[in-house]
Amino acid sequence: MIDLYLCHGHVYVWNATDACDLREHHRIVGTFVGALPRLPRQNVRLGRPLQLMPEETTVLLNKGIARLLDGNIPPKTGEDVSQAITEHRQQSFREQAEMCKSDRKRKLHEMASVIAKGRAAKRKKLAQKAKEESSSSVSTSDVSSSTCDQPEDEEPSLSVEEMKELEAKLEETTGYNEQAFLVQILTEQVSEETQDAIPWKYPNTDKETLRCNVFQDLWEKGYFLTSGGKFGGDFLVYPGDPFRYHSFYIAVCQQRTEKMEALDIVRLGRLGSNVKKTVLLCSESETGEINYTSLQWTGMN
């Protein structure tokens, strides 16, 4: 059973394995709404928790795939839990420190030619200065031979000994501040105590019931569904994973007895034509069967 957590009216999935399982095996996409630990100051790519639409939650509960838990109950804490969290954060700090050292080593090798050029320029400057200050040709030749061993037409490079010396100095670096590293916020606590499932109070209106029935019918036909608000509909219907496919349909839920203005039909038809999608008017018959009416804009001379 996949654990869903109801918190302030929204349903979330915190476990990464459960989020992958929902997408890969149950065609439930959801929406990531959390910041990434290593990129917290952007909202282009988001991470856990995974927020589910009410219709997605209803399908999972009806099919017995998941259970709904109360996400407002604070987890119990104790000395063992605090000690485990402290050890986890210390381990994370050590891992991030090693990553910083590896990154600095990589940059050191990338900048080896620049460092070699800088050292060569410094040696040349010292040789020139010694030549100007020295009055003895013997001392000048000694400095030149000791500092300008490399031919001028060759590209300066660091020797193996010089590179090892720089890496050794890098290993001795101890200036990593723990407060400068990222802290992983734990979002799930494994506990031996089991929490009882809570009831799911949705749908409450005829419109919500229709949306749930339409969502479940299309989902059972093998489609992926996401929110269709950005295209003026209720759902976007995909033939496969939204990461790989564009949506084919814009599903608009309409009560069978509800009147629809001609202007609204024209608006939906033009909308589907402009975004290269087919608009589906979805309604429920008296027997409970879901009926679909497609709208396609046809140009007329």
Short mmCIF file of C-alpha atoms in Angstrom, two decimals, residues 10-242:
data_model
loop_
_atom_site.label_atom_id
_atom_site.label_comp_id
_atom_site.label_asym_id
_atom_site.label_seq_id
_atom_site.Cartn_x
_atom_site.Cartn_y
_atom_site.Cartn_z
CA HIS A 10 -4.08 18.65 -0.16
CA VAL A 11 -2.79 15.12 -0.70
CA TYR A 12 0.96 14.52 -0.88
CA VAL A 13 3.33 11.64 -1.54
CA TRP A 14 6.62 12.00 0.32
CA ASN A 15 8.35 8.71 -0.42
CA ALA A 16 10.47 8.79 -3.60
CA THR A 17 9.94 5.09 -4.33
CA ASP A 18 6.18 5.50 -4.06
CA ALA A 19 6.24 8.52 -6.41
CA CYS A 20 8.16 6.50 -9.03
CA ASP A 21 5.84 3.51 -8.56
CA LEU A 22 2.76 5.67 -9.09
CA ARG A 23 4.09 7.00 -12.39
CA GLU A 24 5.65 3.85 -13.79
CA HIS A 25 3.07 1.24 -12.79
CA HIS A 26 -0.16 3.15 -12.12
CA ARG A 27 0.02 6.05 -14.60
CA ILE A 28 -0.48 8.65 -11.85
CA VAL A 29 1.62 11.73 -12.62
CA GLY A 30 0.83 14.33 -9.95
CA THR A 31 2.81 17.55 -9.58
CA PHE A 32 6.08 18.06 -7.73
CA VAL A 33 5.85 21.11 -5.47
CA GLY A 34 9.01 20.89 -3.31
CA ALA A 35 12.41 22.50 -3.81
CA LEU A 36 15.43 20.41 -4.81
CA PRO A 37 17.99 20.11 -1.97
CA ARG A 38 20.94 21.17 -4.16
CA LEU A 39 18.99 23.86 -6.09
CA PRO A 40 16.70 25.46 -3.51
CA ARG A 41 16.52 28.93 -5.06
CA GLN A 42 14.77 28.07 -8.32
CA ASN A 43 11.33 26.84 -9.33
CA VAL A 44 12.01 25.53 -12.84
CA ARG A 45 12.62 21.98 -11.63
CA LEU A 46 10.92 20.87 -8.43
CA GLY A 47 11.10 17.81 -6.21
CA ARG A 48 9.18 16.11 -3.44
CA PRO A 49 6.55 16.15 -2.17
CA LEU A 50 4.36 14.99 -5.03
CA GLN A 51 0.94 16.63 -4.87
CA LEU A 52 -1.98 14.65 -6.26
CA MET A 53 -5.19 15.93 -7.76
CA PRO A 54 -8.36 14.93 -5.90
CA GLU A 55 -9.34 12.73 -8.85
CA GLU A 56 -5.99 10.91 -8.73
CA THR A 57 -6.44 10.30 -5.02
CA THR A 58 -9.97 9.00 -5.54
CA VAL A 59 -8.84 6.49 -8.17
CA LEU A 60 -6.00 5.20 -6.01
CA LEU A 61 -8.29 4.73 -3.02
CA ASN A 62 -11.07 3.13 -5.06
CA LYS A 63 -8.65 0.64 -6.61
CA GLY A 64 -7.05 -0.21 -3.27
CA ILE A 65 -3.62 0.94 -4.44
CA ALA A 66 -3.07 3.44 -1.64
CA ARG A 67 -4.31 4.45 1.77
CA LEU A 68 -4.91 7.95 3.11
CA LEU A 69 -3.19 9.06 6.31
CA ASP A 70 -3.40 12.23 8.36
CA GLY A 71 -0.42 14.41 7.47
CA ASN A 72 -1.10 16.92 10.25
CA ILE A 73 -0.07 14.56 13.05
CA PRO A 74 3.46 15.53 14.21
CA PRO A 75 5.90 12.61 14.39
CA LYS A 76 7.01 11.40 17.80
CA THR A 77 10.57 12.31 18.69
CA GLY A 78 12.96 10.81 21.22
CA GLU A 79 16.62 10.42 22.00
CA ASP A 80 17.03 7.62 19.47
CA VAL A 81 15.40 9.64 16.70
CA SER A 82 17.43 12.76 17.53
CA GLN A 83 20.65 10.74 17.59
CA ALA A 84 19.82 9.17 14.21
CA ILE A 85 19.10 12.58 12.68
CA THR A 86 22.35 14.01 14.09
CA GLU A 87 24.39 11.11 12.69
CA HIS A 88 22.65 11.46 9.32
CA ARG A 89 23.50 15.16 9.12
CA GLN A 90 27.12 14.55 10.12
CA GLN A 91 27.43 11.88 7.45
CA SER A 92 25.89 14.28 4.93
CA PHE A 93 28.43 16.94 5.94
CA ARG A 94 31.33 14.53 5.43
CA GLU A 95 30.00 13.48 2.02
CA GLN A 96 29.56 17.09 0.90
CA ALA A 97 33.09 17.93 2.12
CA GLU A 98 34.48 15.07 0.02
CA MET A 99 32.49 16.30 -2.96
CA CYS A 100 33.97 19.78 -2.50
CA LYS A 101 37.48 18.35 -2.40
CA SER A 102 36.85 16.29 -5.54
CA ASP A 103 35.45 19.34 -7.29
CA ARG A 104 38.49 21.43 -6.32
CA LYS A 105 40.82 18.68 -7.60
CA ARG A 106 38.97 18.66 -10.90
CA LYS A 107 39.26 22.43 -11.19
CA LEU A 108 42.93 22.19 -10.24
CA HIS A 109 43.61 19.88 -13.18
CA GLU A 110 41.55 22.11 -15.49
CA MET A 111 43.57 25.17 -14.43
CA ALA A 112 46.96 23.40 -14.57
CA SER A 113 48.00 25.18 -17.77
CA VAL A 114 47.02 28.58 -16.34
CA ILE A 115 48.97 27.89 -13.15
CA ALA A 116 52.00 26.79 -15.20
CA LYS A 117 51.87 29.97 -17.29
CA GLY A 118 51.67 32.07 -14.15
CA ARG A 119 54.65 30.33 -12.59
CA ALA A 120 56.66 30.64 -15.81
CA ALA A 121 55.89 34.36 -16.00
CA LYS A 122 56.94 34.76 -12.37
CA ARG A 123 60.23 32.94 -12.98
CA LYS A 124 60.91 35.08 -16.04
CA LYS A 125 60.22 38.23 -14.05
CA LEU A 126 62.57 37.14 -11.28
CA ALA A 127 65.26 36.30 -13.82
CA GLN A 128 64.89 39.71 -15.46
CA LYS A 129 65.06 41.42 -12.10
CA ALA A 130 68.16 39.45 -11.12
CA LYS A 131 69.77 40.30 -14.44
CA GLU A 132 69.20 44.01 -13.93
CA GLU A 133 70.47 44.01 -10.34
CA SER A 134 73.43 41.74 -10.86
CA SER A 135 76.69 43.17 -12.03
CA SER A 136 78.30 39.81 -12.51
CA SER A 137 77.68 37.87 -15.73
CA VAL A 138 78.34 34.65 -13.88
CA SER A 139 75.51 35.21 -11.41
CA THR A 140 73.20 36.24 -14.27
CA SER A 141 73.86 33.07 -16.21
CA ASP A 142 73.29 31.00 -13.10
CA VAL A 143 69.87 32.56 -12.46
CA SER A 144 68.85 32.24 -16.10
CA SER A 145 69.78 28.60 -16.32
CA SER A 146 67.97 27.75 -13.08
CA THR A 147 64.75 29.64 -13.83
CA CYS A 148 64.32 29.42 -17.58
CA ASP A 149 64.93 25.74 -18.26
CA GLN A 150 61.85 25.45 -20.46
CA PRO A 151 62.18 26.60 -24.10
CA GLU A 152 60.12 29.65 -24.98
CA ASP A 153 58.36 27.96 -27.91
CA GLU A 154 56.89 25.20 -25.69
CA GLU A 155 53.63 25.53 -23.76
CA PRO A 156 54.33 25.81 -19.99
CA SER A 157 53.08 22.82 -17.98
CA LEU A 158 53.25 21.60 -14.42
CA SER A 159 55.51 18.69 -13.63
CA VAL A 160 54.24 15.58 -11.89
CA GLU A 161 55.97 16.65 -8.67
CA GLU A 162 54.38 20.11 -8.79
CA MET A 163 50.92 18.63 -9.37
CA LYS A 164 51.36 16.22 -6.45
CA GLU A 165 52.46 19.12 -4.27
CA LEU A 166 49.33 21.12 -5.11
CA GLU A 167 47.08 18.11 -4.47
CA ALA A 168 48.80 17.51 -1.12
CA LYS A 169 48.12 21.12 -0.09
CA LEU A 170 44.52 20.68 -1.16
CA GLU A 171 44.15 17.57 1.01
CA GLU A 172 45.36 19.55 4.02
CA THR A 173 42.55 22.07 3.60
CA THR A 174 40.35 22.10 6.70
CA GLY A 175 38.44 25.31 6.14
CA TYR A 176 35.05 23.75 5.39
CA ASN A 177 32.29 25.37 7.43
CA GLU A 178 29.41 23.06 8.28
CA GLN A 179 26.97 25.97 8.22
CA ALA A 180 27.79 26.58 4.54
CA PHE A 181 26.56 23.13 3.46
CA LEU A 182 23.04 22.05 2.61
CA VAL A 183 20.93 20.38 5.28
CA GLN A 184 18.61 17.60 4.16
CA ILE A 185 15.13 18.08 5.60
CA LEU A 186 13.71 14.67 6.47
CA THR A 187 10.19 14.31 5.11
CA GLU A 188 9.33 10.79 6.24
CA GLN A 189 9.93 8.95 9.47
CA VAL A 190 10.00 5.18 9.58
CA SER A 191 8.18 4.05 12.69
CA GLU A 192 7.04 0.72 14.02
CA GLU A 193 3.73 2.29 15.02
CA THR A 194 1.05 2.06 12.35
CA GLN A 195 -1.34 4.91 11.71
CA ASP A 196 -4.96 4.23 10.90
CA ALA A 197 -6.27 5.35 7.53
CA ILE A 198 -8.68 8.28 7.46
CA PRO A 199 -11.76 8.69 5.23
CA TRP A 200 -11.54 10.61 1.97
CA LYS A 201 -14.37 13.15 1.75
CA TYR A 202 -14.43 13.65 -1.99
CA PRO A 203 -16.41 14.11 -4.23
CA ASN A 204 -19.06 16.30 -2.66
CA THR A 205 -20.93 17.78 -5.66
CA ASP A 206 -22.29 16.51 -8.96
CA LYS A 207 -19.53 18.34 -10.84
CA GLU A 208 -16.83 16.71 -8.71
CA THR A 209 -18.48 13.30 -9.13
CA LEU A 210 -18.49 13.73 -12.91
CA ARG A 211 -14.82 14.74 -12.91
CA CYS A 212 -13.89 11.66 -10.87
CA ASN A 213 -15.89 9.33 -13.11
CA VAL A 214 -14.40 10.82 -16.29
CA PHE A 215 -10.89 10.65 -14.86
CA GLN A 216 -11.29 7.01 -13.80
CA ASP A 217 -12.83 6.00 -17.15
CA LEU A 218 -9.99 7.54 -19.18
CA TRP A 219 -7.42 6.18 -16.73
CA GLU A 220 -8.84 2.68 -17.09
CA LYS A 221 -8.53 3.01 -20.86
CA GLY A 222 -4.75 3.31 -20.41
CA TYR A 223 -4.25 7.08 -20.69
CA PHE A 224 -2.13 9.41 -18.56
CA LEU A 225 -3.98 12.45 -17.24
CA THR A 226 -2.85 15.77 -15.82
CA SER A 227 -4.60 19.01 -14.94
CA GLY A 228 -5.98 20.82 -17.98
CA GLY A 229 -6.36 24.26 -16.47
CA LYS A 230 -3.66 25.84 -18.63
CA PHE A 231 -5.64 24.88 -21.77
CA GLY A 232 -9.06 25.81 -20.45
CA GLY A 233 -10.21 22.25 -19.75
CA ASP A 234 -10.48 19.85 -16.85
CA PHE A 235 -7.82 17.32 -17.90
CA LEU A 236 -5.10 16.83 -20.49
CA VAL A 237 -5.09 13.29 -21.87
CA TYR A 238 -1.80 11.71 -22.96
CA PRO A 239 -1.28 8.42 -24.85
CA GLY A 240 1.86 7.77 -22.79
CA ASP A 241 4.10 9.33 -20.18
CA PRO A 242 3.93 13.16 -20.45
#
